[in-house]
Amino acid sequence: MSVEFQTVESPTDATTIDLPIKSKKAKKTAAASGLRLKDKLAQDTRRRIEILHEQRQLSNRFGMEIEID
């Protein structure tokens, strides 16, 4: 993520201050990165639910506890 700096002059005195600002591209990249992570977690959760469902079906079919790693 890139951070750019913008020089701002204070109206009351002659000092200048560098304030960090995020460019539009950096903001979009951060948002997209967050969405990708959220999507990945959702996919992992869905897959885990599917595995648990398969485990339950197999356990019921064969009458014994079956674990899928």
Tab-separated table of N, CA, C and O in Angstrom:
chain	number	residue	atom	x	y	z
A	1	MET	N	0.860	-1.163	0.000
A	1	MET	CA	0.000	0.000	0.000
A	1	MET	C	0.909	1.229	0.000
A	1	MET	O	1.825	1.329	0.787
A	2	SER	N	0.663	2.145	-0.885
A	2	SER	CA	1.509	3.324	-0.960
A	2	SER	C	0.874	4.465	-0.184
A	2	SER	O	-0.330	4.637	-0.180
A	3	VAL	N	1.729	5.197	0.467
A	3	VAL	CA	1.279	6.377	1.196
A	3	VAL	C	2.037	7.560	0.621
A	3	VAL	O	3.249	7.532	0.499
A	4	GLU	N	1.303	8.567	0.231
A	4	GLU	CA	1.918	9.765	-0.304
A	4	GLU	C	1.832	10.858	0.753
A	4	GLU	O	1.050	10.784	1.683
A	5	PHE	N	2.647	11.869	0.592
A	5	PHE	CA	2.636	12.971	1.536
A	5	PHE	C	2.248	14.252	0.823
A	5	PHE	O	2.619	14.485	-0.323
A	6	GLN	N	1.492	15.051	1.523
A	6	GLN	CA	1.074	16.338	0.974
A	6	GLN	C	1.606	17.409	1.910
A	6	GLN	O	1.413	17.348	3.119
A	7	THR	N	2.282	18.408	1.353
A	7	THR	CA	2.818	19.486	2.161
A	7	THR	C	1.738	20.528	2.398
A	7	THR	O	1.094	21.001	1.467
A	8	VAL	N	1.555	20.849	3.658
A	8	VAL	CA	0.528	21.814	4.033
A	8	VAL	C	1.193	22.942	4.805
A	8	VAL	O	1.959	22.703	5.725
A	9	GLU	N	0.900	24.162	4.401
A	9	GLU	CA	1.446	25.305	5.112
A	9	GLU	C	0.411	25.815	6.099
A	9	GLU	O	-0.763	25.941	5.787
A	10	SER	N	0.867	26.083	7.281
A	10	SER	CA	-0.024	26.604	8.309
A	10	SER	C	-0.310	28.072	8.017
A	10	SER	O	0.605	28.845	7.732
A	11	PRO	N	-1.564	28.503	8.073
A	11	PRO	CA	-1.876	29.895	7.769
A	11	PRO	C	-1.374	30.876	8.850
A	11	PRO	O	-1.152	32.038	8.567
A	12	THR	N	-1.153	30.395	10.060
A	12	THR	CA	-0.749	31.294	11.140
A	12	THR	C	0.748	31.492	11.245
A	12	THR	O	1.199	32.536	11.677
A	13	ASP	N	1.526	30.498	10.890
A	13	ASP	CA	2.981	30.697	10.912
A	13	ASP	C	3.595	30.132	9.637
A	13	ASP	O	2.924	29.535	8.815
A	14	ALA	N	4.874	30.309	9.470
A	14	ALA	CA	5.535	29.975	8.210
A	14	ALA	C	6.039	28.535	8.169
A	14	ALA	O	6.809	28.195	7.290
A	15	THR	N	5.628	27.685	9.083
A	15	THR	CA	6.109	26.303	9.078
A	15	THR	C	5.295	25.451	8.116
A	15	THR	O	4.138	25.719	7.839
A	16	THR	N	5.925	24.423	7.614
A	16	THR	CA	5.224	23.488	6.734
A	16	THR	C	5.170	22.127	7.416
A	16	THR	O	6.078	21.741	8.150
A	17	ILE	N	4.113	21.419	7.161
A	17	ILE	CA	3.900	20.107	7.779
A	17	ILE	C	3.619	19.116	6.664
A	17	ILE	O	2.832	19.397	5.752
A	18	ASP	N	4.240	17.957	6.738
A	18	ASP	CA	3.962	16.883	5.784
A	18	ASP	C	2.907	15.967	6.392
A	18	ASP	O	3.129	15.339	7.423
A	19	LEU	N	1.746	15.905	5.748
A	19	LEU	CA	0.664	15.045	6.209
A	19	LEU	C	0.555	13.844	5.290
A	19	LEU	O	0.531	13.999	4.068
A	20	PRO	N	0.498	12.632	5.865
A	20	PRO	CA	0.352	11.454	5.005
A	20	PRO	C	-1.078	11.375	4.467
A	20	PRO	O	-2.036	11.595	5.189
A	21	ILE	N	-1.199	11.105	3.180
A	21	ILE	CA	-2.519	10.901	2.573
A	21	ILE	C	-2.449	9.634	1.739
A	21	ILE	O	-1.400	9.274	1.217
A	22	LYS	N	-3.542	8.955	1.637
A	22	LYS	CA	-3.595	7.753	0.811
A	22	LYS	C	-4.138	8.142	-0.553
A	22	LYS	O	-5.120	8.858	-0.654
A	23	SER	N	-3.484	7.658	-1.565
A	23	SER	CA	-3.967	7.917	-2.912
A	23	SER	C	-5.228	7.088	-3.159
A	23	SER	O	-5.521	6.138	-2.439
A	24	LYS	N	-5.976	7.443	-4.182
A	24	LYS	CA	-7.193	6.693	-4.516
A	24	LYS	C	-6.857	5.240	-4.825
A	24	LYS	O	-7.574	4.324	-4.438
A	25	LYS	N	-5.735	5.050	-5.513
A	25	LYS	CA	-5.325	3.698	-5.876
A	25	LYS	C	-5.022	2.879	-4.620
A	25	LYS	O	-5.411	1.716	-4.518
A	26	ALA	N	-4.350	3.481	-3.649
A	26	ALA	CA	-4.029	2.788	-2.405
A	26	ALA	C	-5.293	2.439	-1.639
A	26	ALA	O	-5.410	1.354	-1.064
A	27	LYS	N	-6.280	3.333	-1.632
A	27	LYS	CA	-7.544	3.068	-0.946
A	27	LYS	C	-8.287	1.919	-1.625
A	27	LYS	O	-8.832	1.038	-0.962
A	28	LYS	N	-8.311	1.925	-2.958
A	28	LYS	CA	-8.987	0.858	-3.693
A	28	LYS	C	-8.295	-0.480	-3.470
A	28	LYS	O	-8.948	-1.509	-3.320
A	29	THR	N	-6.963	-0.463	-3.446
A	29	THR	CA	-6.205	-1.686	-3.223
A	29	THR	C	-6.499	-2.250	-1.840
A	29	THR	O	-6.690	-3.444	-1.678
A	30	ALA	N	-6.552	-1.380	-0.836
A	30	ALA	CA	-6.841	-1.820	0.528
A	30	ALA	C	-8.246	-2.406	0.615
A	30	ALA	O	-8.463	-3.438	1.254
A	31	ALA	N	-9.196	-1.778	-0.036
A	31	ALA	CA	-10.576	-2.273	-0.025
A	31	ALA	C	-10.665	-3.623	-0.729
A	31	ALA	O	-11.311	-4.548	-0.235
A	32	ALA	N	-10.016	-3.750	-1.868
A	32	ALA	CA	-10.045	-5.004	-2.616
A	32	ALA	C	-9.369	-6.119	-1.824
A	32	ALA	O	-9.839	-7.254	-1.800
A	33	SER	N	-8.283	-5.786	-1.159
A	33	SER	CA	-7.568	-6.763	-0.341
A	33	SER	C	-8.456	-7.258	0.792
A	33	SER	O	-8.508	-8.456	1.083
A	34	GLY	N	-9.169	-6.351	1.422
A	34	GLY	CA	-10.090	-6.717	2.493
A	34	GLY	C	-11.218	-7.601	1.995
A	34	GLY	O	-11.607	-8.564	2.646
A	35	LEU	N	-11.729	-7.311	0.806
A	35	LEU	CA	-12.797	-8.116	0.222
A	35	LEU	C	-12.303	-9.508	-0.141
A	35	LEU	O	-13.002	-10.495	0.060
A	36	ARG	N	-11.076	-9.590	-0.677
A	36	ARG	CA	-10.520	-10.904	-1.022
A	36	ARG	C	-10.358	-11.757	0.235
A	36	ARG	O	-10.656	-12.949	0.225
A	37	LEU	N	-9.893	-11.158	1.315
A	37	LEU	CA	-9.736	-11.888	2.563
A	37	LEU	C	-11.088	-12.353	3.088
A	37	LEU	O	-11.249	-13.502	3.503
A	38	LYS	N	-12.081	-11.483	3.005
A	38	LYS	CA	-13.431	-11.837	3.454
A	38	LYS	C	-13.990	-12.974	2.605
A	38	LYS	O	-14.584	-13.913	3.131
A	39	ASP	N	-13.792	-12.919	1.287
A	39	ASP	CA	-14.250	-13.980	0.396
A	39	ASP	C	-13.559	-15.303	0.711
A	39	ASP	O	-14.180	-16.360	0.711
A	40	LYS	N	-12.268	-15.236	0.989
A	40	LYS	CA	-11.499	-16.443	1.316
A	40	LYS	C	-12.032	-17.075	2.602
A	40	LYS	O	-12.201	-18.295	2.674
A	41	LEU	N	-12.309	-16.267	3.613
A	41	LEU	CA	-12.850	-16.792	4.863
A	41	LEU	C	-14.229	-17.404	4.651
A	41	LEU	O	-14.543	-18.454	5.209
A	42	ALA	N	-15.041	-16.765	3.820
A	42	ALA	CA	-16.373	-17.297	3.522
A	42	ALA	C	-16.261	-18.642	2.797
A	42	ALA	O	-17.006	-19.576	3.104
A	43	GLN	N	-15.332	-18.754	1.861
A	43	GLN	CA	-15.128	-20.013	1.141
A	43	GLN	C	-14.665	-21.106	2.093
A	43	GLN	O	-15.142	-22.241	2.025
A	44	ASP	N	-13.736	-20.777	2.983
A	44	ASP	CA	-13.245	-21.742	3.957
A	44	ASP	C	-14.373	-22.214	4.869
A	44	ASP	O	-14.480	-23.398	5.182
A	45	THR	N	-15.223	-21.292	5.286
A	45	THR	CA	-16.351	-21.634	6.160
A	45	THR	C	-17.338	-22.541	5.432
A	45	THR	O	-17.780	-23.551	5.985
A	46	ARG	N	-17.654	-22.192	4.180
A	46	ARG	CA	-18.571	-23.036	3.396
A	46	ARG	C	-18.003	-24.442	3.215
A	46	ARG	O	-18.717	-25.440	3.336
A	47	ARG	N	-16.723	-24.522	2.921
A	47	ARG	CA	-16.083	-25.833	2.719
A	47	ARG	C	-16.119	-26.644	4.005
A	47	ARG	O	-16.383	-27.850	3.979
A	48	ARG	N	-15.869	-26.016	5.129
A	48	ARG	CA	-15.905	-26.726	6.418
A	48	ARG	C	-17.318	-27.240	6.718
A	48	ARG	O	-17.484	-28.360	7.195
A	49	ILE	N	-18.325	-26.456	6.410
A	49	ILE	CA	-19.714	-26.884	6.600
A	49	ILE	C	-20.022	-28.081	5.709
A	49	ILE	O	-20.661	-29.040	6.139
A	50	GLU	N	-19.540	-28.046	4.457
A	50	GLU	CA	-19.744	-29.175	3.550
A	50	GLU	C	-19.086	-30.438	4.094
A	50	GLU	O	-19.670	-31.527	4.048
A	51	ILE	N	-17.889	-30.311	4.628
A	51	ILE	CA	-17.172	-31.461	5.186
A	51	ILE	C	-17.933	-32.030	6.383
A	51	ILE	O	-18.092	-33.246	6.510
A	52	LEU	N	-18.423	-31.165	7.268
A	52	LEU	CA	-19.191	-31.633	8.421
A	52	LEU	C	-20.462	-32.355	7.982
A	52	LEU	O	-20.850	-33.375	8.564
A	53	HIS	N	-21.104	-31.840	6.942
A	53	HIS	CA	-22.312	-32.469	6.409
A	53	HIS	C	-21.988	-33.863	5.861
A	53	HIS	O	-22.709	-34.838	6.121
A	54	GLU	N	-20.889	-33.970	5.112
A	54	GLU	CA	-20.469	-35.265	4.568
A	54	GLU	C	-20.155	-36.246	5.691
A	54	GLU	O	-20.518	-37.424	5.625
A	55	GLN	N	-19.476	-35.756	6.749
A	55	GLN	CA	-19.159	-36.599	7.898
A	55	GLN	C	-20.431	-37.158	8.520
A	55	GLN	O	-20.515	-38.356	8.827
A	56	ARG	N	-21.417	-36.309	8.712
A	56	ARG	CA	-22.673	-36.727	9.341
A	56	ARG	C	-23.385	-37.765	8.476
A	56	ARG	O	-23.895	-38.767	8.975
A	57	GLN	N	-23.410	-37.520	7.170
A	57	GLN	CA	-24.064	-38.484	6.269
A	57	GLN	C	-23.378	-39.846	6.317
A	57	GLN	O	-24.033	-40.886	6.393
A	58	LEU	N	-22.037	-39.857	6.277
A	58	LEU	CA	-21.302	-41.120	6.320
A	58	LEU	C	-21.475	-41.815	7.663
A	58	LEU	O	-21.626	-43.038	7.730
A	59	SER	N	-21.448	-41.025	8.735
A	59	SER	CA	-21.631	-41.602	10.070
A	59	SER	C	-23.001	-42.243	10.189
A	59	SER	O	-23.142	-43.345	10.746
A	60	ASN	N	-24.032	-41.568	9.686
A	60	ASN	CA	-25.389	-42.120	9.744
A	60	ASN	C	-25.516	-43.367	8.871
A	60	ASN	O	-26.168	-44.341	9.246
A	61	ARG	N	-24.888	-43.342	7.704
A	61	ARG	CA	-25.002	-44.473	6.776
A	61	ARG	C	-24.341	-45.733	7.333
A	61	ARG	O	-24.888	-46.833	7.238
A	62	PHE	N	-23.148	-45.571	7.925
A	62	PHE	CA	-22.394	-46.747	8.383
A	62	PHE	C	-22.556	-47.019	9.884
A	62	PHE	O	-22.006	-47.990	10.391
A	63	GLY	N	-23.271	-46.166	10.598
A	63	GLY	CA	-23.548	-46.408	12.011
A	63	GLY	C	-22.341	-46.270	12.911
A	63	GLY	O	-22.289	-46.868	13.988
A	64	MET	N	-21.336	-45.536	12.493
A	64	MET	CA	-20.144	-45.313	13.332
A	64	MET	C	-19.663	-43.882	13.127
A	64	MET	O	-20.011	-43.242	12.129
A	65	GLU	N	-18.890	-43.387	14.061
A	65	GLU	CA	-18.355	-42.038	13.968
A	65	GLU	C	-17.246	-41.982	12.925
A	65	GLU	O	-16.266	-42.724	13.012
A	66	ILE	N	-17.401	-41.126	11.933
A	66	ILE	CA	-16.400	-40.978	10.879
A	66	ILE	C	-15.925	-39.541	10.864
A	66	ILE	O	-16.739	-38.612	10.902
A	67	GLU	N	-14.594	-39.358	10.844
A	67	GLU	CA	-14.034	-38.002	10.801
A	67	GLU	C	-13.301	-37.806	9.498
A	67	GLU	O	-12.561	-38.690	9.038
A	68	ILE	N	-13.500	-36.646	8.900
A	68	ILE	CA	-12.789	-36.274	7.674
A	68	ILE	C	-11.893	-35.095	8.026
A	68	ILE	O	-12.336	-34.098	8.566
A	69	ASP	N	-10.609	-35.247	7.737
A	69	ASP	CA	-9.670	-34.139	8.028
A	69	ASP	C	-9.479	-33.275	6.822
A	69	ASP	O	-9.450	-33.635	5.730
